């Protein structure tokens, strides 16, 4: 239908106006992406998503529970996550679709659609959770990662920044954006970002290695006052808010992005 509209209007609109209409149509299509539970979820896919997912809405392991009256199996997770638990099934859907998007057998068109769906599901949880939701730093970081893959660098920058503002010692929000900056040739900016991350998370092995690769000396970092251990959220065993660190990859994205700050 959109293509028919373009064909009809091509006779009457100058080139610039038509290009603007095309862009607006694409943006509208992206904004209206509908999300739903993925079809045909396998045991292998379930094994790679957080352990609380089977107890969330739509997965059925704790069927019968609802907001205000969680089932016995849901109660421990509600105690950890609060009211945000009732939106987190979208996060679980997103993790499954992300697995599918990154498979080598997925076509580029399928991958883009899946990644847009992942982004929409992450956004759903953000919009439908309390401002103090324990998973928000993780969600904004995940948003940033998928936006990088979608070549939405401006939005990715904002997502990573939101994660850092919510939890200054959340190392992935520094590391992932620093890799994008490095690939864009902005090494000085990346070094400063990693330095700030180390001030809040001085024991992060990933940030330490990044800082060394950027010519910095981790021993010179002066840590800032960190929150008490009791104030930190649980580890990956209960929520993904404190991910286990992995070896630093050679590159965070497959190809070097354009100058950061553009979406082209």
XYZ file of N, CA and C in Angstrom:
792
model
N 0.827 -1.201 0.000
C 0.000 0.000 0.000
C 0.867 1.260 0.000
N 1.904 1.234 0.805
C 2.807 2.388 0.868
C 3.483 2.596 -0.483
N 3.862 1.472 -1.150
C 4.524 1.586 -2.449
C 3.569 2.164 -3.493
N 2.302 1.778 -3.431
C 1.307 2.332 -4.355
C 1.161 3.833 -4.144
N 1.183 4.237 -2.870
C 1.065 5.660 -2.555
C 2.248 6.431 -3.107
N 3.444 5.846 -2.980
C 4.643 6.506 -3.510
C 4.529 6.667 -5.019
N 4.067 5.606 -5.707
C 3.953 5.650 -7.159
C 2.978 6.736 -7.605
N 1.847 6.822 -6.889
C 0.829 7.820 -7.241
C 1.329 9.232 -7.032
N 2.069 9.427 -5.931
C 2.503 10.781 -5.589
C 3.745 11.222 -6.356
N 4.445 10.246 -6.942
C 5.689 10.594 -7.642
C 5.440 11.607 -8.763
N 4.230 11.568 -9.336
C 3.901 12.487 -10.430
C 3.717 13.920 -9.945
N 3.389 14.042 -8.661
C 2.992 15.371 -8.167
C 3.970 15.985 -7.174
N 4.807 15.174 -6.558
C 5.706 15.694 -5.531
C 7.110 15.858 -6.080
N 7.779 16.943 -5.715
C 9.199 17.069 -6.078
C 10.014 16.010 -5.345
N 11.234 15.775 -5.813
C 12.075 14.710 -5.257
C 12.259 14.780 -3.765
N 12.555 15.971 -3.250
C 12.812 16.121 -1.813
C 11.600 15.738 -0.988
N 10.425 16.204 -1.406
C 9.203 15.893 -0.660
C 8.936 14.401 -0.663
N 9.199 13.744 -1.788
C 8.963 12.313 -1.874
C 9.909 11.558 -0.950
N 11.166 11.993 -0.903
C 12.123 11.344 -0.008
C 11.708 11.507 1.443
N 11.176 12.682 1.772
C 10.706 12.895 3.141
C 9.524 11.994 3.461
N 8.640 11.807 2.495
C 7.497 10.922 2.701
C 7.972 9.492 2.910
N 8.951 9.072 2.126
C 9.491 7.724 2.257
C 10.097 7.513 3.635
N 10.872 8.503 4.108
C 11.478 8.411 5.422
C 10.421 8.347 6.501
N 9.401 9.192 6.385
C 8.331 9.198 7.389
C 7.610 7.859 7.419
N 7.382 7.271 6.241
C 6.707 5.982 6.176
C 7.535 4.905 6.864
N 8.852 4.945 6.638
C 9.720 3.957 7.273
C 9.712 4.099 8.780
N 9.730 5.353 9.251
C 9.715 5.585 10.692
C 8.409 5.114 11.312
N 7.304 5.345 10.612
C 6.013 4.904 11.112
C 5.945 3.385 11.184
N 6.517 2.737 10.181
C 6.507 1.279 10.171
C 7.302 0.716 11.338
N 8.461 1.338 11.617
C 9.288 0.901 12.730
C 8.584 1.116 14.052
N 7.944 2.279 14.193
C 7.303 2.609 15.457
C 6.114 1.715 15.753
N 5.504 1.149 14.701
C 4.293 0.363 14.905
C 4.566 -1.134 14.978
N 5.814 -1.551 15.108
C 6.134 -2.969 15.184
C 5.401 -3.595 16.366
N 4.630 -4.635 16.084
C 3.892 -5.332 17.135
C 4.739 -6.497 17.630
N 4.778 -6.686 18.930
C 5.546 -7.782 19.493
C 4.607 -8.855 20.019
N 5.096 -10.059 20.019
C 4.319 -11.193 20.516
C 5.301 -12.274 20.933
N 4.830 -13.208 21.718
C 5.682 -14.304 22.140
C 6.173 -15.067 20.914
N 7.478 -15.328 20.810
C 7.993 -16.056 19.647
C 7.349 -17.441 19.515
N 7.159 -17.853 18.293
C 6.603 -19.186 18.036
C 7.680 -20.257 18.141
N 7.260 -21.456 18.505
C 8.150 -22.614 18.439
C 9.410 -22.505 19.267
N 9.295 -21.990 20.481
C 10.476 -21.853 21.340
C 11.019 -23.238 21.696
N 12.327 -23.406 21.544
C 12.955 -24.705 21.807
C 13.573 -24.758 23.201
N 13.885 -25.965 23.643
C 14.562 -26.141 24.936
C 15.925 -25.474 24.909
N 16.587 -25.532 23.763
C 17.920 -24.920 23.644
C 17.828 -23.400 23.817
N 16.800 -22.787 23.243
C 16.617 -21.347 23.394
C 16.290 -20.990 24.838
N 15.442 -21.795 25.472
C 15.078 -21.535 26.871
C 16.296 -21.635 27.792
N 17.213 -22.515 27.453
C 18.403 -22.705 28.288
C 19.313 -21.489 28.274
N 19.157 -20.609 27.268
C 20.051 -19.463 27.124
C 19.438 -18.147 27.585
N 18.244 -18.197 28.164
C 17.630 -16.973 28.687
C 17.610 -17.040 30.209
N 17.379 -15.907 30.897
C 17.441 -15.893 32.360
C 16.538 -16.937 33.009
N 16.952 -17.419 34.159
C 16.262 -18.534 34.812
C 14.893 -18.157 35.356
N 14.592 -16.848 35.449
C 13.271 -16.458 35.931
C 12.227 -16.449 34.818
N 12.674 -16.517 33.551
C 11.748 -16.369 32.425
C 10.597 -17.377 32.435
N 10.825 -18.659 32.753
C 9.702 -19.601 32.731
C 8.576 -19.248 33.697
N 8.858 -18.372 34.672
C 7.844 -18.020 35.670
C 7.125 -16.708 35.328
N 7.535 -16.075 34.233
C 6.893 -14.824 33.841
C 5.621 -15.104 33.057
N 4.853 -14.064 32.829
C 3.621 -14.211 32.065
C 3.928 -14.746 30.671
N 3.058 -15.606 30.189
C 3.084 -16.180 28.850
C 3.893 -17.466 28.755
N 4.776 -17.736 29.714
C 5.580 -18.944 29.615
C 4.923 -20.146 30.295
N 4.007 -19.902 31.229
C 3.163 -20.979 31.714
C 3.645 -21.794 32.886
N 4.901 -21.645 33.322
C 5.381 -22.472 34.421
C 4.755 -22.059 35.746
N 4.277 -20.832 35.809
C 3.607 -20.362 37.022
C 2.243 -19.806 36.640
N 1.526 -20.538 35.802
C 0.229 -20.080 35.314
C -0.720 -19.823 36.479
N -1.524 -18.790 36.331
C -2.507 -18.461 37.363
C -2.136 -17.246 38.175
N -0.852 -16.896 38.215
C -0.444 -15.717 38.955
C -0.687 -14.458 38.156
N -0.939 -13.360 38.832
C -1.133 -12.088 38.157
C -0.740 -10.963 39.106
N -0.656 -9.746 38.561
C -0.238 -8.593 39.344
C -1.115 -8.460 40.598
N -0.480 -8.386 41.743
C -1.210 -8.287 43.001
C -1.467 -9.627 43.650
N -1.372 -10.699 42.873
C -1.592 -12.042 43.424
C -0.697 -13.038 42.692
N 0.615 -12.938 42.878
C 1.527 -13.854 42.192
C 1.368 -15.282 42.691
N 1.679 -16.230 41.820
C 1.654 -17.634 42.219
C 2.823 -17.888 43.178
N 2.797 -19.003 43.923
C 3.909 -19.300 44.832
C 5.272 -19.324 44.145
N 5.324 -19.801 42.893
C 6.600 -19.850 42.180
C 7.048 -18.480 41.688
N 6.114 -17.571 41.557
C 6.455 -16.217 41.109
C 6.867 -15.310 42.261
N 6.405 -15.597 43.447
C 6.621 -14.695 44.587
C 8.093 -14.362 44.825
N 9.021 -15.335 44.762
C 10.435 -14.961 44.983
C 10.952 -13.951 43.970
N 10.491 -14.061 42.719
C 10.955 -13.146 41.684
C 10.313 -11.776 41.834
N 9.056 -11.748 42.234
C 8.404 -10.467 42.493
C 9.084 -9.773 43.668
N 9.516 -10.551 44.649
C 10.207 -9.970 45.804
C 11.504 -9.293 45.383
N 12.180 -9.845 44.377
C 13.443 -9.267 43.887
C 13.186 -8.102 42.944
N 12.242 -8.276 42.004
C 12.050 -7.303 40.924
C 10.953 -6.291 41.185
N 10.068 -6.572 42.106
C 8.964 -5.661 42.339
C 7.965 -5.705 41.200
N 7.258 -4.596 41.002
C 6.181 -4.551 40.019
C 6.675 -4.716 38.586
N 7.951 -4.454 38.356
C 8.502 -4.617 37.017
C 8.471 -6.047 36.518
N 8.319 -6.997 37.422
C 8.269 -8.407 37.026
C 7.153 -8.665 36.021
N 6.059 -7.902 36.110
C 4.890 -8.173 35.280
C 5.049 -7.676 33.844
N 6.159 -7.044 33.545
C 6.450 -6.659 32.158
C 7.653 -7.403 31.604
N 8.356 -8.125 32.456
C 9.658 -8.656 32.066
C 9.562 -9.837 31.099
N 8.359 -10.382 30.884
C 8.245 -11.440 29.871
C 8.639 -10.918 28.489
N 8.451 -9.609 28.261
C 8.886 -9.031 26.982
C 10.412 -9.074 26.865
N 11.102 -8.927 27.970
C 12.562 -9.048 27.968
C 12.955 -10.472 27.558
N 12.226 -11.449 28.086
C 12.516 -12.848 27.766
C 12.237 -13.138 26.296
N 11.131 -12.605 25.780
C 10.850 -12.756 24.344
C 11.991 -12.164 23.525
N 12.456 -10.999 23.948
C 13.521 -10.314 23.209
C 14.790 -11.153 23.162
N 15.111 -11.823 24.271
C 16.336 -12.619 24.298
C 16.261 -13.801 23.329
N 15.070 -14.358 23.182
C 14.901 -15.462 22.237
C 15.005 -14.943 20.801
N 14.350 -13.841 20.512
C 14.426 -13.276 19.158
C 15.837 -12.807 18.827
N 16.581 -12.361 19.840
C 17.962 -11.960 19.599
C 18.803 -13.166 19.195
N 18.605 -14.293 19.865
C 19.308 -15.510 19.468
C 19.040 -15.834 18.003
N 17.793 -15.723 17.607
C 17.412 -16.050 16.232
C 17.996 -15.053 15.230
N 18.034 -13.786 15.642
C 18.575 -12.753 14.757
C 20.052 -12.969 14.463
N 20.792 -13.494 15.419
C 22.239 -13.602 15.285
C 22.703 -14.916 14.676
N 21.764 -15.787 14.325
C 22.152 -17.036 13.674
C 22.667 -16.770 12.260
N 23.651 -17.531 11.849
C 24.226 -17.338 10.513
C 23.230 -17.646 9.408
N 22.235 -18.469 9.697
C 21.241 -18.839 8.683
C 20.148 -17.791 8.492
N 20.118 -16.784 9.353
C 19.095 -15.741 9.269
C 19.437 -14.769 8.150
N 18.481 -14.467 7.284
C 18.730 -13.516 6.200
C 18.837 -12.105 6.761
N 19.420 -11.209 5.986
C 19.588 -9.832 6.458
C 18.243 -9.168 6.714
N 17.261 -9.462 5.875
C 15.934 -8.885 6.062
C 15.274 -9.429 7.328
N 15.377 -10.737 7.538
C 14.843 -11.336 8.761
C 15.554 -10.786 9.988
N 16.880 -10.640 9.883
C 17.654 -10.153 11.020
C 17.214 -8.751 11.428
N 17.042 -7.886 10.450
C 16.626 -6.521 10.761
C 15.260 -6.506 11.447
N 14.331 -7.300 10.916
C 13.000 -7.342 11.525
C 13.067 -7.883 12.953
N 13.846 -8.941 13.155
C 13.972 -9.515 14.500
C 14.608 -8.515 15.467
N 15.631 -7.811 14.992
C 16.298 -6.832 15.857
C 15.367 -5.674 16.203
N 14.561 -5.238 15.258
C 13.582 -4.185 15.545
C 12.557 -4.686 16.571
N 12.184 -5.963 16.473
C 11.255 -6.547 17.433
C 11.889 -6.624 18.818
N 13.152 -7.008 18.858
C 13.888 -7.043 20.120
C 13.910 -5.658 20.765
N 14.207 -4.667 19.949
C 14.259 -3.287 20.447
C 12.902 -2.857 21.003
N 11.836 -3.227 20.303
C 10.499 -2.866 20.761
C 10.154 -3.547 22.081
N 10.567 -4.799 22.235
C 10.284 -5.513 23.488
C 11.080 -4.938 24.659
N 12.345 -4.607 24.417
C 13.114 -3.938 25.476
C 12.432 -2.633 25.874
N 12.020 -1.871 24.857
C 11.362 -0.594 25.125
C 10.074 -0.768 25.897
N 9.342 -1.835 25.618
C 8.093 -2.103 26.347
C 8.369 -2.253 27.845
N 9.400 -3.014 28.183
C 9.706 -3.225 29.602
C 10.119 -1.911 30.258
N 10.927 -1.129 29.559
C 11.353 0.162 30.104
C 10.148 1.050 30.392
N 9.212 1.115 29.440
C 8.059 2.002 29.580
C 7.050 1.517 30.611
N 7.037 0.227 30.885
C 6.013 -0.337 31.755
C 6.573 -0.840 33.080
N 7.697 -0.283 33.481
C 8.327 -0.658 34.746
C 8.534 0.570 35.622
N 8.596 0.384 36.936
C 8.878 1.518 37.827
C 10.257 2.105 37.546
N 10.435 3.349 37.907
C 11.710 4.029 37.644
C 12.867 3.432 38.434
N 12.543 2.693 39.506
C 13.596 2.056 40.295
C 13.722 0.567 39.977
N 13.190 0.139 38.834
C 13.234 -1.272 38.462
C 14.679 -1.746 38.393
N 14.944 -2.865 39.015
C 16.309 -3.349 39.179
C 17.002 -3.671 37.850
N 16.217 -4.003 36.825
C 16.808 -4.385 35.546
C 17.015 -3.232 34.572
N 16.671 -2.018 34.942
C 16.754 -0.913 33.991
C 18.166 -0.674 33.446
N 19.217 -0.716 34.259
C 20.552 -0.548 33.669
C 20.854 -1.597 32.603
N 20.476 -2.841 32.886
C 20.663 -3.906 31.914
C 19.830 -3.665 30.656
N 18.590 -3.247 30.834
C 17.699 -3.026 29.693
C 18.209 -1.916 28.784
N 18.625 -0.801 29.368
C 19.142 0.299 28.544
C 20.435 -0.107 27.834
N 21.255 -0.909 28.488
C 22.474 -1.388 27.840
C 22.145 -2.330 26.696
N 21.201 -3.225 26.923
C 20.765 -4.132 25.851
C 20.183 -3.336 24.683
N 19.420 -2.310 25.003
C 18.891 -1.438 23.948
C 20.028 -0.843 23.139
N 21.043 -0.352 23.831
C 22.186 0.224 23.143
C 22.868 -0.772 22.227
N 23.019 -2.009 22.684
C 23.669 -3.030 21.869
C 22.893 -3.308 20.585
N 21.571 -3.445 20.715
C 20.786 -3.762 19.520
C 20.691 -2.548 18.600
N 20.705 -1.343 19.166
C 20.689 -0.137 18.334
C 21.986 0.017 17.549
N 23.105 -0.420 18.121
C 24.358 -0.427 17.372
C 24.231 -1.367 16.175
N 23.666 -2.534 16.394
C 23.505 -3.492 15.301
C 22.555 -2.967 14.224
N 21.618 -2.112 14.628
C 20.673 -1.528 13.686
C 21.187 -0.218 13.079
N 22.439 0.128 13.387
C 23.073 1.349 12.897
C 22.289 2.576 13.372
N 21.816 2.528 14.587
C 21.141 3.666 15.220
C 22.085 4.214 16.301
N 23.169 4.808 15.870
C 24.221 5.172 16.812
C 23.816 6.281 17.776
N 23.019 7.218 17.307
C 22.597 8.303 18.205
C 21.754 7.741 19.350
N 20.789 6.865 19.002
C 19.956 6.258 20.023
C 20.775 5.354 20.951
N 21.745 4.635 20.377
C 22.596 3.761 21.187
C 23.383 4.564 22.220
N 23.934 5.686 21.790
C 24.668 6.558 22.704
C 23.778 6.974 23.875
N 22.545 7.340 23.572
C 21.607 7.762 24.618
C 21.250 6.605 25.542
N 21.070 5.415 24.983
C 20.707 4.256 25.802
C 21.827 3.894 26.768
N 23.056 3.850 26.276
C 24.180 3.544 27.162
C 24.332 4.613 28.241
N 24.122 5.872 27.872
C 24.230 6.964 28.842
C 23.175 6.830 29.942
N 21.965 6.429 29.571
C 20.904 6.231 30.573
C 21.285 5.113 31.545
N 21.865 4.051 31.014
C 22.290 2.944 31.871
C 23.350 3.407 32.864
N 24.307 4.194 32.387
C 25.380 4.677 33.273
C 24.839 5.635 34.323
N 23.856 6.442 33.940
C 23.274 7.382 34.898
C 22.520 6.639 36.002
N 21.850 5.555 35.629
C 21.095 4.780 36.616
C 22.009 4.004 37.551
N 23.088 3.483 37.002
C 23.999 2.655 37.809
C 25.435 2.919 37.360
N 26.078 3.904 37.942
C 27.410 4.312 37.475
C 28.466 3.206 37.503
N 28.274 2.163 38.314
C 29.278 1.097 38.359
C 28.902 -0.093 37.475
N 27.977 0.103 36.549
C 27.567 -0.977 35.655
C 28.507 -0.991 34.453
N 29.540 -1.824 34.515
C 30.633 -1.763 33.546
C 30.235 -1.978 32.086
N 29.240 -2.852 31.746
C 28.943 -3.035 30.311
C 28.510 -1.760 29.601
N 27.864 -0.840 30.314
C 27.399 0.396 29.675
C 28.566 1.267 29.236
N 29.718 1.093 29.850
C 30.930 1.797 29.425
C 31.639 0.999 28.324
N 31.819 -0.284 28.562
C 32.612 -1.122 27.673
C 32.051 -1.191 26.261
N 30.742 -1.419 26.133
C 30.166 -1.603 24.808
C 30.220 -0.315 23.971
N 29.928 0.821 24.600
C 29.991 2.067 23.834
C 31.436 2.448 23.547
N 32.339 2.120 24.445
C 33.755 2.395 24.188
C 34.230 1.638 22.950
N 33.770 0.409 22.757
C 34.153 -0.354 21.573
C 33.661 0.324 20.291
N 32.457 0.872 20.339
C 31.939 1.588 19.173
C 32.807 2.810 18.885
N 33.169 3.541 19.938
C 34.021 4.719 19.764
C 35.383 4.336 19.187
N 35.931 3.233 19.679
C 37.231 2.775 19.180
C 37.139 2.452 17.693
N 36.102 1.724 17.316
C 35.939 1.356 15.907
C 35.694 2.565 15.015
N 35.187 3.649 15.610
C 34.953 4.881 14.863
C 36.186 5.782 14.855
N 37.272 5.328 15.470
C 38.497 6.114 15.499
C 38.544 7.156 16.594
N 37.591 7.125 17.510
C 37.539 8.116 18.593
C 38.187 7.541 19.857
N 39.464 7.262 19.783
C 40.178 6.585 20.870
C 40.288 7.452 22.120
N 40.522 8.749 21.957
C 40.639 9.622 23.137
C 39.327 9.659 23.906
N 38.208 9.748 23.176
C 36.894 9.760 23.817
C 36.613 8.420 24.500
N 37.010 7.330 23.819
C 36.823 6.001 24.396
C 37.644 5.839 25.670
N 38.869 6.338 25.638
C 39.749 6.226 26.811
C 39.163 6.955 28.006
N 38.619 8.146 27.786
C 38.027 8.918 28.875
C 36.802 8.194 29.439
N 36.009 7.607 28.552
C 34.824 6.878 29.001
C 35.221 5.668 29.839
N 36.215 4.919 29.370
C 36.674 3.750 30.118
C 37.271 4.169 31.458
N 37.998 5.275 31.478
C 38.570 5.783 32.732
C 37.465 6.084 33.739
N 36.391 6.724 33.271
C 35.269 7.018 34.160
C 34.644 5.720 34.668
N 34.509 4.737 33.778
C 33.962 3.456 34.196
C 34.812 2.795 35.259
N 36.123 2.873 35.112
C 37.017 2.271 36.100
C 36.969 3.007 37.441
N 36.688 4.280 37.410
C 36.567 5.012 38.671
C 35.396 4.492 39.503
N 34.359 4.035 38.815
C 33.187 3.489 39.514
C 33.262 1.974 39.676
N 33.949 1.307 38.762
C 34.048 -0.149 38.796
C 35.506 -0.568 38.597
N 36.353 -0.286 39.594
C 37.797 -0.468 39.426
C 38.245 -1.917 39.257
N 37.404 -2.880 39.581
C 37.793 -4.281 39.458
C 37.311 -4.934 38.170
N 36.735 -4.163 37.271
C 36.244 -4.725 36.018
C 37.415 -5.133 35.132
N 37.524 -6.435 34.870
C 38.631 -6.924 34.036
C 38.527 -6.414 32.607
N 37.301 -6.316 32.106
C 37.109 -5.844 30.738
C 37.562 -4.396 30.599
N 37.139 -3.540 31.528
C 37.530 -2.134 31.461
C 39.035 -1.961 31.671
N 39.605 -2.753 32.542
C 41.053 -2.678 32.774
C 41.802 -2.994 31.477
N 41.378 -4.068 30.795
C 42.056 -4.444 29.551
C 41.843 -3.389 28.466
N 40.627 -2.855 28.392
C 40.368 -1.797 27.413
C 41.258 -0.591 27.676
N 41.381 -0.219 28.939
C 42.167 0.966 29.286
C 43.631 0.764 28.901
N 44.145 -0.432 29.127
C 45.521 -0.721 28.744
C 45.689 -0.644 27.230
N 44.732 -1.211 26.491
C 44.802 -1.181 25.041
C 44.753 0.244 24.498
N 44.134 1.145 25.265
C 44.028 2.545 24.857
C 45.192 3.382 25.375
N 46.165 2.718 25.973
C 47.370 3.416 26.417
C 47.316 3.928 27.841
N 46.302 3.569 28.598
C 46.184 4.029 29.971
C 46.832 3.080 30.968
N 47.047 3.563 32.179
C 47.606 2.759 33.261
C 46.541 2.591 34.347
N 45.951 1.417 34.455
C 44.896 1.197 35.445
C 45.322 1.526 36.879
N 46.607 1.386 37.162
C 47.085 1.659 38.516
C 46.925 3.129 38.904
N 46.757 4.003 37.908
C 46.622 5.428 38.189
C 45.167 5.846 38.452
N 44.239 4.918 38.272
C 42.827 5.235 38.486
C 42.545 5.444 39.971
N 41.847 6.520 40.268
C 41.441 6.797 41.652
C 39.954 6.453 41.773
N 39.623 5.343 42.454
C 38.213 4.920 42.533
C 37.357 5.937 43.275
N 36.124 6.050 42.827
C 35.149 6.869 43.541
C 34.485 6.016 44.614
N 33.769 6.664 45.527
C 33.068 5.913 46.564
C 32.013 5.052 45.907
N 32.000 3.774 46.218
C 31.053 2.852 45.622
C 29.920 2.547 46.601
N 28.755 2.123 46.075
C 27.650 1.765 46.960
C 28.015 0.593 47.854
N 27.368 0.498 49.000
C 27.580 -0.633 49.882
C 27.140 -1.907 49.181
N 27.774 -3.021 49.570
C 27.452 -4.298 48.933
C 25.985 -4.635 49.069
N 25.387 -4.250 50.197
C 23.982 -4.570 50.436
C 23.054 -3.809 49.505
N 23.571 -2.719 48.880
C 22.742 -1.924 47.986
C 22.808 -2.409 46.551
N 23.730 -3.324 46.286
C 23.891 -3.808 44.930
C 22.864 -4.884 44.647
N 22.334 -4.927 43.421
C 21.352 -5.951 43.077
C 21.980 -7.319 42.988
N 21.181 -8.373 43.042
C 21.704 -9.744 42.965
C 22.425 -9.986 41.657
N 23.210 -11.061 41.607
C 23.974 -11.387 40.413
C 23.135 -12.062 39.359
N 23.821 -12.556 38.323
C 23.140 -13.136 37.176
C 22.247 -14.305 37.556
N 22.562 -14.976 38.678
C 21.756 -16.125 39.078
C 20.315 -15.740 39.335
N 20.096 -14.474 39.753
C 18.728 -14.055 40.036
C 18.217 -13.043 39.027
N 19.062 -12.081 38.639
C 18.691 -11.121 37.605
C 19.926 -10.851 36.765
N 19.752 -10.317 35.547
C 20.915 -10.008 34.723
C 21.522 -8.651 35.011
N 21.261 -8.095 36.189
C 21.717 -6.736 36.475
C 23.212 -6.669 36.724
N 23.841 -7.769 37.138
C 25.274 -7.788 37.393
C 25.892 -8.905 36.571
N 26.142 -8.691 35.283
C 26.631 -9.760 34.415
C 28.037 -10.196 34.760
N 28.278 -11.458 34.532
C 29.625 -11.980 34.713
C 30.501 -11.460 33.592
N 31.707 -11.080 33.908
C 32.584 -10.518 32.892
C 33.174 -11.606 32.021
N 33.367 -11.266 30.764
C 33.970 -12.171 29.802
C 35.240 -11.533 29.255
N 36.022 -12.346 28.535
C 37.220 -11.794 27.908
C 36.816 -10.729 26.905
N 37.602 -9.700 26.802
C 37.307 -8.592 25.902
C 37.384 -9.061 24.457
N 36.296 -8.898 23.680
C 36.332 -9.314 22.275
C 37.213 -8.375 21.459
N 37.674 -8.854 20.306
C 38.491 -8.010 19.438
C 37.717 -6.784 18.981
N 36.430 -6.983 18.643
C 35.586 -5.874 18.214
C 34.182 -6.111 18.723
N 33.510 -5.032 19.069
C 32.148 -5.165 19.580
C 31.147 -5.295 18.452
N 31.469 -4.778 17.299
C 30.588 -4.879 16.141
C 31.389 -5.419 14.971
N 30.713 -5.978 14.000
C 31.390 -6.630 12.899
C 32.129 -5.675 11.995
N 31.578 -4.492 11.822
C 32.204 -3.528 10.926
C 32.310 -2.176 11.611
N 33.324 -1.426 11.250
C 33.502 -0.128 11.858
C 32.333 0.777 11.488
N 31.731 1.451 12.478
C 30.587 2.319 12.206
C 31.025 3.639 11.586
N 30.083 4.388 11.044
C 30.421 5.733 10.570
C 30.708 6.641 11.747
N 31.005 7.869 11.488
C 31.308 8.810 12.565
C 30.181 8.797 13.582
N 30.514 8.579 14.845
C 29.507 8.496 15.891
C 28.775 9.832 16.007
N 27.456 9.725 16.168
C 26.653 10.931 16.236
C 25.738 11.058 15.031
N 25.935 10.160 14.046
C 25.050 10.130 12.886
C 24.346 8.794 12.858
N 23.264 8.718 12.098
C 22.537 7.468 11.951
C 22.568 6.980 10.502
N 23.553 7.402 9.795
C 23.638 7.056 8.378
C 24.734 6.041 8.149
